[in-house]
């Protein structure tokens, strides 16, 4: 790794592979050009917007400084005054699209959406919105996001997700686990759908044509008796009408529901239904000394001394 935090193998498909410090400066507004003087026609926002548009239409390989300069009608070297290169530009692109609204209202302005009150609704909205996001920006599935440089948009999305899931009453690592599980499910399904579409584009064969070409061989295999389980499956087993996304999402929510019920039962058995409540004191435990009390003994009080007689008392 170079002194500036960049790597020699920055290929434009790995997040955080450029100058990390510079990406952070640009993401958090510390690296913007001065606003003095005439307003420039070219801005960082315009560059990122153009890059996302090109990637959406033609894929990430089509994004280059030369291509963006053509799209923006400026010289290539002018772009480098705003962003060092494609690796840093990718960090900005990711924050832009990952910060799109989490709620089921994608047209709501960024930063104004609110977390759903029910965590089940939140997970449902999270999964559907992320799937829509991946369909709008299929190049996201080509990115290694193991080390995403976190900007304000990505953090805002994570904050919204955590706020919506807090009512589950799970531990913090478990809440992150819920988000990772849902995102992984969505990414896997989106990648399968994307690969199918890409195969059609690359081969020119539709799915129906591809499977029809295999039908004679598969039919003989099923009649051979070597695959009784598959041969006995119903005609609609592989029907395109079956919604695998809906099926998987509802099973995930049901699984999380079981975990939430388990945690609730544990808290109830422990004497509290509030995961944020203070633990119930143990009556068998030794009392905790009051460290704020005056440790100096009262020399005037002798617990073993006889009481002083009252001279006014009746001596009868």
PDB file of C-alpha atoms in Angstrom:
ATOM      1  CA  UNK A   1       0.000   0.000   0.000  1.00  0.00           C
ATOM      2  CA  UNK A   2       1.238   3.472  -0.844  1.00  0.00           C
ATOM      3  CA  UNK A   3       1.697   6.199   1.739  1.00  0.00           C
ATOM      4  CA  UNK A   4      -1.495   7.894   0.598  1.00  0.00           C
ATOM      5  CA  UNK A   5      -3.535   4.793   1.405  1.00  0.00           C
ATOM      6  CA  UNK A   6      -3.971   3.707  -2.215  1.00  0.00           C
ATOM      7  CA  UNK A   7      -3.165   0.278  -3.597  1.00  0.00           C
ATOM      8  CA  UNK A   8      -1.241  -0.620  -6.695  1.00  0.00           C
ATOM      9  CA  UNK A   9      -4.031  -2.941  -7.840  1.00  0.00           C
ATOM     10  CA  UNK A  10      -6.815  -0.361  -7.974  1.00  0.00           C
ATOM     11  CA  UNK A  11      -8.812  -1.727 -10.916  1.00  0.00           C
ATOM     12  CA  UNK A  12     -12.017   0.258 -10.561  1.00  0.00           C
ATOM     13  CA  UNK A  13     -14.077  -2.693  -9.295  1.00  0.00           C
ATOM     14  CA  UNK A  14     -12.935  -2.810  -5.660  1.00  0.00           C
ATOM     15  CA  UNK A  15     -14.293  -0.291  -3.182  1.00  0.00           C
ATOM     16  CA  UNK A  16     -11.695   1.512  -1.093  1.00  0.00           C
ATOM     17  CA  UNK A  17      -8.847   0.655  -3.469  1.00  0.00           C
ATOM     18  CA  UNK A  18      -7.823   4.232  -4.177  1.00  0.00           C
ATOM     19  CA  UNK A  19      -6.643   7.108  -2.001  1.00  0.00           C
ATOM     20  CA  UNK A  20      -8.861   6.482   1.018  1.00  0.00           C
ATOM     21  CA  UNK A  21      -8.073   9.814   2.660  1.00  0.00           C
ATOM     22  CA  UNK A  22      -8.998  11.687  -0.519  1.00  0.00           C
ATOM     23  CA  UNK A  23     -12.221   9.688  -0.939  1.00  0.00           C
ATOM     24  CA  UNK A  24     -13.228  10.536   2.624  1.00  0.00           C
ATOM     25  CA  UNK A  25     -12.479  14.212   2.069  1.00  0.00           C
ATOM     26  CA  UNK A  26     -14.680  14.259  -1.002  1.00  0.00           C
ATOM     27  CA  UNK A  27     -17.468  12.222   0.609  1.00  0.00           C
ATOM     28  CA  UNK A  28     -17.661  14.424   3.683  1.00  0.00           C
ATOM     29  CA  UNK A  29     -17.299  17.733   1.867  1.00  0.00           C
ATOM     30  CA  UNK A  30     -13.765  18.528   3.060  1.00  0.00           C
ATOM     31  CA  UNK A  31     -12.328  18.300  -0.434  1.00  0.00           C
ATOM     32  CA  UNK A  32     -14.763  20.493  -2.373  1.00  0.00           C
ATOM     33  CA  UNK A  33     -13.403  23.274  -4.588  1.00  0.00           C
ATOM     34  CA  UNK A  34     -13.579  26.785  -3.106  1.00  0.00           C
ATOM     35  CA  UNK A  35     -16.868  28.570  -3.710  1.00  0.00           C
ATOM     36  CA  UNK A  36     -15.298  31.993  -4.265  1.00  0.00           C
ATOM     37  CA  UNK A  37     -15.523  33.625  -7.663  1.00  0.00           C
ATOM     38  CA  UNK A  38     -17.860  32.653 -10.512  1.00  0.00           C
ATOM     39  CA  UNK A  39     -19.754  29.421 -10.022  1.00  0.00           C
ATOM     40  CA  UNK A  40     -18.003  26.732 -12.083  1.00  0.00           C
ATOM     41  CA  UNK A  41     -20.011  24.864 -14.691  1.00  0.00           C
ATOM     42  CA  UNK A  42     -18.469  21.571 -13.594  1.00  0.00           C
ATOM     43  CA  UNK A  43     -19.101  20.221 -10.096  1.00  0.00           C
ATOM     44  CA  UNK A  44     -18.301  17.033  -8.238  1.00  0.00           C
ATOM     45  CA  UNK A  45     -22.017  16.262  -8.041  1.00  0.00           C
ATOM     46  CA  UNK A  46     -22.360  16.484 -11.826  1.00  0.00           C
ATOM     47  CA  UNK A  47     -19.370  14.182 -12.316  1.00  0.00           C
ATOM     48  CA  UNK A  48     -20.756  11.516  -9.955  1.00  0.00           C
ATOM     49  CA  UNK A  49     -24.235  11.781 -11.488  1.00  0.00           C
ATOM     50  CA  UNK A  50     -22.815  11.301 -14.972  1.00  0.00           C
ATOM     51  CA  UNK A  51     -20.689   8.346 -13.856  1.00  0.00           C
ATOM     52  CA  UNK A  52     -23.691   6.584 -12.307  1.00  0.00           C
ATOM     53  CA  UNK A  53     -25.748   7.183 -15.462  1.00  0.00           C
ATOM     54  CA  UNK A  54     -23.055   5.680 -17.693  1.00  0.00           C
ATOM     55  CA  UNK A  55     -22.622   2.671 -15.395  1.00  0.00           C
ATOM     56  CA  UNK A  56     -26.382   2.094 -15.295  1.00  0.00           C
ATOM     57  CA  UNK A  57     -26.677   2.174 -19.073  1.00  0.00           C
ATOM     58  CA  UNK A  58     -23.506   0.402 -20.186  1.00  0.00           C
ATOM     59  CA  UNK A  59     -21.855  -1.171 -17.162  1.00  0.00           C
ATOM     60  CA  UNK A  60     -18.932  -0.151 -14.997  1.00  0.00           C
ATOM     61  CA  UNK A  61     -16.214  -0.808 -17.630  1.00  0.00           C
ATOM     62  CA  UNK A  62     -17.684   2.022 -19.705  1.00  0.00           C
ATOM     63  CA  UNK A  63     -16.942   4.539 -16.945  1.00  0.00           C
ATOM     64  CA  UNK A  64     -13.674   6.354 -17.629  1.00  0.00           C
ATOM     65  CA  UNK A  65     -12.430   9.893 -17.248  1.00  0.00           C
ATOM     66  CA  UNK A  66     -12.318  10.244 -21.036  1.00  0.00           C
ATOM     67  CA  UNK A  67     -15.922   9.040 -21.402  1.00  0.00           C
ATOM     68  CA  UNK A  68     -17.139  11.345 -18.629  1.00  0.00           C
ATOM     69  CA  UNK A  69     -15.380  14.325 -20.162  1.00  0.00           C
ATOM     70  CA  UNK A  70     -17.318  13.652 -23.367  1.00  0.00           C
ATOM     71  CA  UNK A  71     -20.605  13.333 -21.483  1.00  0.00           C
ATOM     72  CA  UNK A  72     -19.966  16.553 -19.569  1.00  0.00           C
ATOM     73  CA  UNK A  73     -18.503  18.495 -22.483  1.00  0.00           C
ATOM     74  CA  UNK A  74     -15.225  19.300 -20.788  1.00  0.00           C
ATOM     75  CA  UNK A  75     -11.568  18.384 -21.003  1.00  0.00           C
ATOM     76  CA  UNK A  76     -10.412  15.161 -19.392  1.00  0.00           C
ATOM     77  CA  UNK A  77      -7.819  16.943 -17.266  1.00  0.00           C
ATOM     78  CA  UNK A  78     -10.541  19.184 -15.830  1.00  0.00           C
ATOM     79  CA  UNK A  79     -12.077  16.150 -14.109  1.00  0.00           C
ATOM     80  CA  UNK A  80      -8.882  15.464 -12.204  1.00  0.00           C
ATOM     81  CA  UNK A  81      -9.227  18.818 -10.481  1.00  0.00           C
ATOM     82  CA  UNK A  82     -12.282  17.348  -8.724  1.00  0.00           C
ATOM     83  CA  UNK A  83     -11.533  13.635  -8.305  1.00  0.00           C
ATOM     84  CA  UNK A  84      -8.128  11.869  -8.434  1.00  0.00           C
ATOM     85  CA  UNK A  85      -9.211   8.870 -10.496  1.00  0.00           C
ATOM     86  CA  UNK A  86     -11.699   6.083 -11.121  1.00  0.00           C
ATOM     87  CA  UNK A  87     -11.048   4.298  -7.807  1.00  0.00           C
ATOM     88  CA  UNK A  88     -12.019   7.366  -5.778  1.00  0.00           C
ATOM     89  CA  UNK A  89     -14.893   8.057  -8.167  1.00  0.00           C
ATOM     90  CA  UNK A  90     -16.207   4.564  -7.473  1.00  0.00           C
ATOM     91  CA  UNK A  91     -16.318   5.337  -3.730  1.00  0.00           C
ATOM     92  CA  UNK A  92     -18.421   8.405  -4.490  1.00  0.00           C
ATOM     93  CA  UNK A  93     -20.714   6.453  -6.812  1.00  0.00           C
ATOM     94  CA  UNK A  94     -21.301   3.773  -4.180  1.00  0.00           C
ATOM     95  CA  UNK A  95     -22.224   6.290  -1.512  1.00  0.00           C
ATOM     96  CA  UNK A  96     -24.590   7.965  -3.950  1.00  0.00           C
ATOM     97  CA  UNK A  97     -26.584   4.832  -4.804  1.00  0.00           C
ATOM     98  CA  UNK A  98     -26.319   3.063  -1.437  1.00  0.00           C
ATOM     99  CA  UNK A  99     -27.796   6.145   0.193  1.00  0.00           C
ATOM    100  CA  UNK A 100     -31.004   5.947  -1.808  1.00  0.00           C
ATOM    101  CA  UNK A 101     -34.164   5.814   0.372  1.00  0.00           C
ATOM    102  CA  UNK A 102     -34.653   2.653   2.428  1.00  0.00           C
ATOM    103  CA  UNK A 103     -38.405   3.025   2.786  1.00  0.00           C
ATOM    104  CA  UNK A 104     -41.008   1.819   0.302  1.00  0.00           C
ATOM    105  CA  UNK A 105     -41.276   5.390  -0.984  1.00  0.00           C
ATOM    106  CA  UNK A 106     -38.293   5.693  -3.370  1.00  0.00           C
ATOM    107  CA  UNK A 107     -39.393   9.149  -4.561  1.00  0.00           C
ATOM    108  CA  UNK A 108     -39.141  10.638  -1.091  1.00  0.00           C
ATOM    109  CA  UNK A 109     -36.223  13.111  -0.826  1.00  0.00           C
ATOM    110  CA  UNK A 110     -33.056  11.652   0.721  1.00  0.00           C
ATOM    111  CA  UNK A 111     -32.730  12.393   4.414  1.00  0.00           C
ATOM    112  CA  UNK A 112     -36.487  12.832   4.964  1.00  0.00           C
ATOM    113  CA  UNK A 113     -37.603   9.202   5.032  1.00  0.00           C
ATOM    114  CA  UNK A 114     -38.606   7.718   8.361  1.00  0.00           C
ATOM    115  CA  UNK A 115     -38.077   4.233   9.694  1.00  0.00           C
ATOM    116  CA  UNK A 116     -41.224   2.053   9.760  1.00  0.00           C
ATOM    117  CA  UNK A 117     -42.561   1.448  13.268  1.00  0.00           C
ATOM    118  CA  UNK A 118     -42.850  -2.353  12.897  1.00  0.00           C
ATOM    119  CA  UNK A 119     -39.556  -4.182  12.389  1.00  0.00           C
ATOM    120  CA  UNK A 120     -41.300  -6.723  10.118  1.00  0.00           C
ATOM    121  CA  UNK A 121     -42.428  -3.915   7.832  1.00  0.00           C
ATOM    122  CA  UNK A 122     -38.909  -2.487   7.999  1.00  0.00           C
ATOM    123  CA  UNK A 123     -37.282  -5.749   6.884  1.00  0.00           C
ATOM    124  CA  UNK A 124     -39.835  -6.136   4.087  1.00  0.00           C
ATOM    125  CA  UNK A 125     -39.186  -2.575   2.883  1.00  0.00           C
ATOM    126  CA  UNK A 126     -35.415  -3.001   3.273  1.00  0.00           C
ATOM    127  CA  UNK A 127     -35.369  -6.112   1.082  1.00  0.00           C
ATOM    128  CA  UNK A 128     -37.669  -4.745  -1.627  1.00  0.00           C
ATOM    129  CA  UNK A 129     -35.901  -1.398  -1.817  1.00  0.00           C
ATOM    130  CA  UNK A 130     -32.474  -3.044  -2.027  1.00  0.00           C
ATOM    131  CA  UNK A 131     -33.681  -5.367  -4.790  1.00  0.00           C
ATOM    132  CA  UNK A 132     -35.015  -2.385  -6.732  1.00  0.00           C
ATOM    133  CA  UNK A 133     -31.701  -0.621  -6.139  1.00  0.00           C
ATOM    134  CA  UNK A 134     -29.715  -3.539  -7.555  1.00  0.00           C
ATOM    135  CA  UNK A 135     -32.009  -3.714 -10.572  1.00  0.00           C
ATOM    136  CA  UNK A 136     -31.544  -0.004 -11.255  1.00  0.00           C
ATOM    137  CA  UNK A 137     -27.788  -0.272 -10.737  1.00  0.00           C
ATOM    138  CA  UNK A 138     -26.778  -3.813 -11.780  1.00  0.00           C
ATOM    139  CA  UNK A 139     -23.095  -2.812 -11.723  1.00  0.00           C
ATOM    140  CA  UNK A 140     -23.295  -2.895  -7.909  1.00  0.00           C
ATOM    141  CA  UNK A 141     -23.155  -6.695  -8.089  1.00  0.00           C
ATOM    142  CA  UNK A 142     -19.790  -6.453  -9.870  1.00  0.00           C
ATOM    143  CA  UNK A 143     -18.186  -4.461  -7.051  1.00  0.00           C
ATOM    144  CA  UNK A 144     -16.103  -5.898  -4.218  1.00  0.00           C
ATOM    145  CA  UNK A 145     -17.671  -4.035  -1.295  1.00  0.00           C
ATOM    146  CA  UNK A 146     -15.755  -5.756   1.484  1.00  0.00           C
ATOM    147  CA  UNK A 147     -14.105  -2.421   2.336  1.00  0.00           C
ATOM    148  CA  UNK A 148     -16.611   0.231   1.391  1.00  0.00           C
ATOM    149  CA  UNK A 149     -15.498   3.746   2.263  1.00  0.00           C
ATOM    150  CA  UNK A 150     -18.403   5.029   4.349  1.00  0.00           C
ATOM    151  CA  UNK A 151     -19.821   8.410   3.449  1.00  0.00           C
ATOM    152  CA  UNK A 152     -22.787  10.347   4.833  1.00  0.00           C
ATOM    153  CA  UNK A 153     -25.387   8.733   2.566  1.00  0.00           C
ATOM    154  CA  UNK A 154     -24.363   5.165   3.424  1.00  0.00           C
ATOM    155  CA  UNK A 155     -24.257   5.965   7.141  1.00  0.00           C
ATOM    156  CA  UNK A 156     -27.671   7.627   6.958  1.00  0.00           C
ATOM    157  CA  UNK A 157     -29.090   4.466   5.397  1.00  0.00           C
ATOM    158  CA  UNK A 158     -27.517   2.291   8.090  1.00  0.00           C
ATOM    159  CA  UNK A 159     -28.799   4.607  10.819  1.00  0.00           C
ATOM    160  CA  UNK A 160     -32.317   4.346   9.418  1.00  0.00           C
ATOM    161  CA  UNK A 161     -32.119   0.552   9.248  1.00  0.00           C
ATOM    162  CA  UNK A 162     -30.873   0.222  12.834  1.00  0.00           C
ATOM    163  CA  UNK A 163     -33.573   2.586  14.086  1.00  0.00           C
ATOM    164  CA  UNK A 164     -36.236   0.496  12.391  1.00  0.00           C
ATOM    165  CA  UNK A 165     -34.892  -2.790  13.785  1.00  0.00           C
ATOM    166  CA  UNK A 166     -34.249  -1.614  17.361  1.00  0.00           C
ATOM    167  CA  UNK A 167     -37.687  -2.789  18.504  1.00  0.00           C
ATOM    168  CA  UNK A 168     -36.621  -6.400  17.854  1.00  0.00           C
ATOM    169  CA  UNK A 169     -34.832  -6.275  21.200  1.00  0.00           C
ATOM    170  CA  UNK A 170     -31.720  -8.027  19.860  1.00  0.00           C
ATOM    171  CA  UNK A 171     -28.096  -7.388  20.746  1.00  0.00           C
ATOM    172  CA  UNK A 172     -26.217  -4.938  18.527  1.00  0.00           C
ATOM    173  CA  UNK A 173     -24.153  -7.631  16.717  1.00  0.00           C
ATOM    174  CA  UNK A 174     -27.398  -9.492  16.051  1.00  0.00           C
ATOM    175  CA  UNK A 175     -29.010  -6.393  14.536  1.00  0.00           C
ATOM    176  CA  UNK A 176     -26.077  -6.087  12.151  1.00  0.00           C
ATOM    177  CA  UNK A 177     -26.502  -9.807  11.465  1.00  0.00           C
ATOM    178  CA  UNK A 178     -30.134  -9.216  10.476  1.00  0.00           C
ATOM    179  CA  UNK A 179     -29.087  -6.556   7.960  1.00  0.00           C
ATOM    180  CA  UNK A 180     -26.304  -8.746   6.524  1.00  0.00           C
ATOM    181  CA  UNK A 181     -28.657 -11.740   6.246  1.00  0.00           C
ATOM    182  CA  UNK A 182     -31.348  -9.770   4.420  1.00  0.00           C
ATOM    183  CA  UNK A 183     -28.847  -8.056   2.104  1.00  0.00           C
ATOM    184  CA  UNK A 184     -27.109 -11.351   1.312  1.00  0.00           C
ATOM    185  CA  UNK A 185     -30.424 -12.983   0.420  1.00  0.00           C
ATOM    186  CA  UNK A 186     -31.372 -10.077  -1.848  1.00  0.00           C
ATOM    187  CA  UNK A 187     -27.943  -9.936  -3.491  1.00  0.00           C
ATOM    188  CA  UNK A 188     -27.973 -13.665  -4.187  1.00  0.00           C
ATOM    189  CA  UNK A 189     -31.377 -13.539  -5.853  1.00  0.00           C
ATOM    190  CA  UNK A 190     -30.539 -10.354  -7.775  1.00  0.00           C
ATOM    191  CA  UNK A 191     -27.272 -11.889  -8.994  1.00  0.00           C
ATOM    192  CA  UNK A 192     -29.138 -14.970 -10.267  1.00  0.00           C
ATOM    193  CA  UNK A 193     -31.606 -12.784 -12.145  1.00  0.00           C
ATOM    194  CA  UNK A 194     -28.842 -10.558 -13.476  1.00  0.00           C
ATOM    195  CA  UNK A 195     -26.773 -13.514 -14.662  1.00  0.00           C
ATOM    196  CA  UNK A 196     -29.799 -14.922 -16.502  1.00  0.00           C
ATOM    197  CA  UNK A 197     -30.359 -11.637 -18.309  1.00  0.00           C
ATOM    198  CA  UNK A 198     -26.653 -11.367 -19.119  1.00  0.00           C
ATOM    199  CA  UNK A 199     -26.631 -14.903 -20.545  1.00  0.00           C
ATOM    200  CA  UNK A 200     -29.468 -14.005 -22.918  1.00  0.00           C
ATOM    201  CA  UNK A 201     -27.616 -10.883 -24.055  1.00  0.00           C
ATOM    202  CA  UNK A 202     -24.337 -12.721 -24.612  1.00  0.00           C
ATOM    203  CA  UNK A 203     -25.695 -15.846 -26.342  1.00  0.00           C
ATOM    204  CA  UNK A 204     -28.761 -14.535 -28.135  1.00  0.00           C
ATOM    205  CA  UNK A 205     -30.751 -17.508 -26.821  1.00  0.00           C
ATOM    206  CA  UNK A 206     -33.826 -17.009 -24.659  1.00  0.00           C
ATOM    207  CA  UNK A 207     -34.270 -19.118 -21.529  1.00  0.00           C
ATOM    208  CA  UNK A 208     -36.979 -21.133 -23.297  1.00  0.00           C
ATOM    209  CA  UNK A 209     -34.694 -21.864 -26.254  1.00  0.00           C
ATOM    210  CA  UNK A 210     -31.827 -22.854 -23.973  1.00  0.00           C
ATOM    211  CA  UNK A 211     -33.860 -25.341 -21.935  1.00  0.00           C
ATOM    212  CA  UNK A 212     -35.744 -26.685 -24.961  1.00  0.00           C
ATOM    213  CA  UNK A 213     -32.403 -27.662 -26.508  1.00  0.00           C
ATOM    214  CA  UNK A 214     -31.733 -29.894 -23.488  1.00  0.00           C
ATOM    215  CA  UNK A 215     -35.211 -31.421 -23.311  1.00  0.00           C
ATOM    216  CA  UNK A 216     -34.524 -34.691 -25.230  1.00  0.00           C
ATOM    217  CA  UNK A 217     -31.551 -35.555 -23.029  1.00  0.00           C
ATOM    218  CA  UNK A 218     -33.301 -34.614 -19.790  1.00  0.00           C
ATOM    219  CA  UNK A 219     -36.369 -36.638 -20.762  1.00  0.00           C
ATOM    220  CA  UNK A 220     -34.273 -39.770 -21.342  1.00  0.00           C
ATOM    221  CA  UNK A 221     -32.519 -39.196 -18.003  1.00  0.00           C
ATOM    222  CA  UNK A 222     -35.837 -38.962 -16.146  1.00  0.00           C
ATOM    223  CA  UNK A 223     -37.135 -42.147 -17.804  1.00  0.00           C
ATOM    224  CA  UNK A 224     -33.967 -44.047 -16.891  1.00  0.00           C
ATOM    225  CA  UNK A 225     -35.020 -44.424 -13.250  1.00  0.00           C
ATOM    226  CA  UNK A 226     -31.691 -43.028 -12.027  1.00  0.00           C
ATOM    227  CA  UNK A 227     -33.285 -39.816 -10.756  1.00  0.00           C
ATOM    228  CA  UNK A 228     -36.561 -40.839  -9.041  1.00  0.00           C
ATOM    229  CA  UNK A 229     -36.889 -37.689  -6.927  1.00  0.00           C
ATOM    230  CA  UNK A 230     -36.569 -35.348  -9.878  1.00  0.00           C
ATOM    231  CA  UNK A 231     -38.698 -37.538 -12.149  1.00  0.00           C
ATOM    232  CA  UNK A 232     -41.504 -37.432  -9.596  1.00  0.00           C
ATOM    233  CA  UNK A 233     -41.638 -33.666  -9.238  1.00  0.00           C
ATOM    234  CA  UNK A 234     -44.724 -31.779 -10.389  1.00  0.00           C
ATOM    235  CA  UNK A 235     -44.959 -30.056 -13.748  1.00  0.00           C
ATOM    236  CA  UNK A 236     -44.875 -26.596 -12.171  1.00  0.00           C
ATOM    237  CA  UNK A 237     -41.721 -27.207 -10.102  1.00  0.00           C
ATOM    238  CA  UNK A 238     -39.597 -24.853 -12.155  1.00  0.00           C
ATOM    239  CA  UNK A 239     -42.400 -22.529 -13.199  1.00  0.00           C
ATOM    240  CA  UNK A 240     -41.461 -18.879 -13.621  1.00  0.00           C
ATOM    241  CA  UNK A 241     -44.729 -18.017 -11.858  1.00  0.00           C
ATOM    242  CA  UNK A 242     -43.334 -19.070  -8.477  1.00  0.00           C
ATOM    243  CA  UNK A 243     -42.072 -16.001  -6.613  1.00  0.00           C
ATOM    244  CA  UNK A 244     -38.814 -17.117  -5.004  1.00  0.00           C
ATOM    245  CA  UNK A 245     -38.157 -13.645  -3.628  1.00  0.00           C
ATOM    246  CA  UNK A 246     -41.482 -13.485  -1.804  1.00  0.00           C
ATOM    247  CA  UNK A 247     -41.099 -17.043  -0.524  1.00  0.00           C
ATOM    248  CA  UNK A 248     -37.581 -16.488   0.804  1.00  0.00           C
ATOM    249  CA  UNK A 249     -38.314 -13.077   2.313  1.00  0.00           C
ATOM    250  CA  UNK A 250     -41.322 -14.316   4.273  1.00  0.00           C
ATOM    251  CA  UNK A 251     -39.328 -17.309   5.568  1.00  0.00           C
ATOM    252  CA  UNK A 252     -36.589 -14.929   6.732  1.00  0.00           C
ATOM    253  CA  UNK A 253     -39.074 -12.745   8.574  1.00  0.00           C
ATOM    254  CA  UNK A 254     -40.639 -15.847  10.174  1.00  0.00           C
ATOM    255  CA  UNK A 255     -37.202 -16.963  11.328  1.00  0.00           C
ATOM    256  CA  UNK A 256     -36.450 -13.568  12.861  1.00  0.00           C
ATOM    257  CA  UNK A 257     -39.884 -13.647  14.497  1.00  0.00           C
ATOM    258  CA  UNK A 258     -38.957 -16.907  16.224  1.00  0.00           C
ATOM    259  CA  UNK A 259     -35.697 -15.357  17.466  1.00  0.00           C
ATOM    260  CA  UNK A 260     -37.482 -12.266  18.792  1.00  0.00           C
ATOM    261  CA  UNK A 261     -39.968 -14.469  20.644  1.00  0.00           C
ATOM    262  CA  UNK A 262     -37.092 -16.473  22.109  1.00  0.00           C
ATOM    263  CA  UNK A 263     -35.358 -13.321  23.355  1.00  0.00           C
ATOM    264  CA  UNK A 264     -38.639 -11.997  24.785  1.00  0.00           C
ATOM    265  CA  UNK A 265     -39.175 -15.243  26.679  1.00  0.00           C
ATOM    266  CA  UNK A 266     -35.653 -15.058  28.099  1.00  0.00           C
ATOM    267  CA  UNK A 267     -36.197 -11.511  29.337  1.00  0.00           C
ATOM    268  CA  UNK A 268     -39.561 -12.402  30.821  1.00  0.00           C
ATOM    269  CA  UNK A 269     -38.005 -15.334  32.678  1.00  0.00           C
ATOM    270  CA  UNK A 270     -35.347 -12.937  33.943  1.00  0.00           C
ATOM    271  CA  UNK A 271     -37.968 -10.577  35.322  1.00  0.00           C
ATOM    272  CA  UNK A 272     -37.920  -7.855  32.687  1.00  0.00           C
ATOM    273  CA  UNK A 273     -39.546  -7.329  29.324  1.00  0.00           C
ATOM    274  CA  UNK A 274     -37.497  -4.251  28.532  1.00  0.00           C
ATOM    275  CA  UNK A 275     -34.116  -5.059  26.880  1.00  0.00           C
ATOM    276  CA  UNK A 276     -32.799  -1.668  27.977  1.00  0.00           C
ATOM    277  CA  UNK A 277     -33.883  -1.999  31.603  1.00  0.00           C
ATOM    278  CA  UNK A 278     -31.428  -2.272  34.485  1.00  0.00           C
ATOM    279  CA  UNK A 279     -30.858  -5.851  35.728  1.00  0.00           C
ATOM    280  CA  UNK A 280     -32.966  -7.009  38.686  1.00  0.00           C
ATOM    281  CA  UNK A 281     -30.956  -6.929  41.966  1.00  0.00           C
ATOM    282  CA  UNK A 282     -30.014 -10.288  43.488  1.00  0.00           C
ATOM    283  CA  UNK A 283     -31.407 -10.408  47.072  1.00  0.00           C
ATOM    284  CA  UNK A 284     -28.762 -12.976  48.052  1.00  0.00           C
ATOM    285  CA  UNK A 285     -25.845 -10.788  46.986  1.00  0.00           C
ATOM    286  CA  UNK A 286     -23.673  -8.923  49.474  1.00  0.00           C
ATOM    287  CA  UNK A 287     -24.616  -5.245  49.740  1.00  0.00           C
ATOM    288  CA  UNK A 288     -22.404  -2.901  47.744  1.00  0.00           C
ATOM    289  CA  UNK A 289     -20.571  -0.437  49.996  1.00  0.00           C
ATOM    290  CA  UNK A 290     -21.384   3.220  49.574  1.00  0.00           C
ATOM    291  CA  UNK A 291     -18.121   4.661  48.290  1.00  0.00           C
ATOM    292  CA  UNK A 292     -19.446   8.179  48.714  1.00  0.00           C
ATOM    293  CA  UNK A 293     -19.998   7.731  52.456  1.00  0.00           C
ATOM    294  CA  UNK A 294     -17.512   9.190  54.982  1.00  0.00           C
ATOM    295  CA  UNK A 295     -15.108   6.340  55.794  1.00  0.00           C
ATOM    296  CA  UNK A 296     -13.912   8.082  59.003  1.00  0.00           C
ATOM    297  CA  UNK A 297     -15.337   6.272  62.090  1.00  0.00           C
ATOM    298  CA  UNK A 298     -17.403   8.251  64.585  1.00  0.00           C
ATOM    299  CA  UNK A 299     -15.042   8.343  67.579  1.00  0.00           C
ATOM    300  CA  UNK A 300     -17.745   9.872  69.768  1.00  0.00           C
ATOM    301  CA  UNK A 301     -20.035   6.893  69.427  1.00  0.00           C
ATOM    302  CA  UNK A 302     -19.046   3.734  71.330  1.00  0.00           C
ATOM    303  CA  UNK A 303     -21.532   0.935  70.646  1.00  0.00           C
ATOM    304  CA  UNK A 304     -20.200  -1.008  73.717  1.00  0.00           C
ATOM    305  CA  UNK A 305     -20.436   1.840  76.234  1.00  0.00           C
ATOM    306  CA  UNK A 306     -23.131   1.970  78.929  1.00  0.00           C
ATOM    307  CA  UNK A 307     -25.732   4.633  78.383  1.00  0.00           C
ATOM    308  CA  UNK A 308     -25.102   7.902  80.253  1.00  0.00           C
ATOM    309  CA  UNK A 309     -27.550   8.220  83.188  1.00  0.00           C
ATOM    310  CA  UNK A 310     -30.071  11.047  83.025  1.00  0.00           C
ATOM    311  CA  UNK A 311     -29.574  13.280  86.121  1.00  0.00           C
ATOM    312  CA  UNK A 312     -33.188  14.426  85.940  1.00  0.00           C
ATOM    313  CA  UNK A 313     -34.577  10.961  85.975  1.00  0.00           C
ATOM    314  CA  UNK A 314     -36.609   9.687  88.922  1.00  0.00           C
ATOM    315  CA  UNK A 315     -34.173   7.914  91.277  1.00  0.00           C
ATOM    316  CA  UNK A 316     -36.964   6.045  93.026  1.00  0.00           C
TER     317      UNK A 316
END
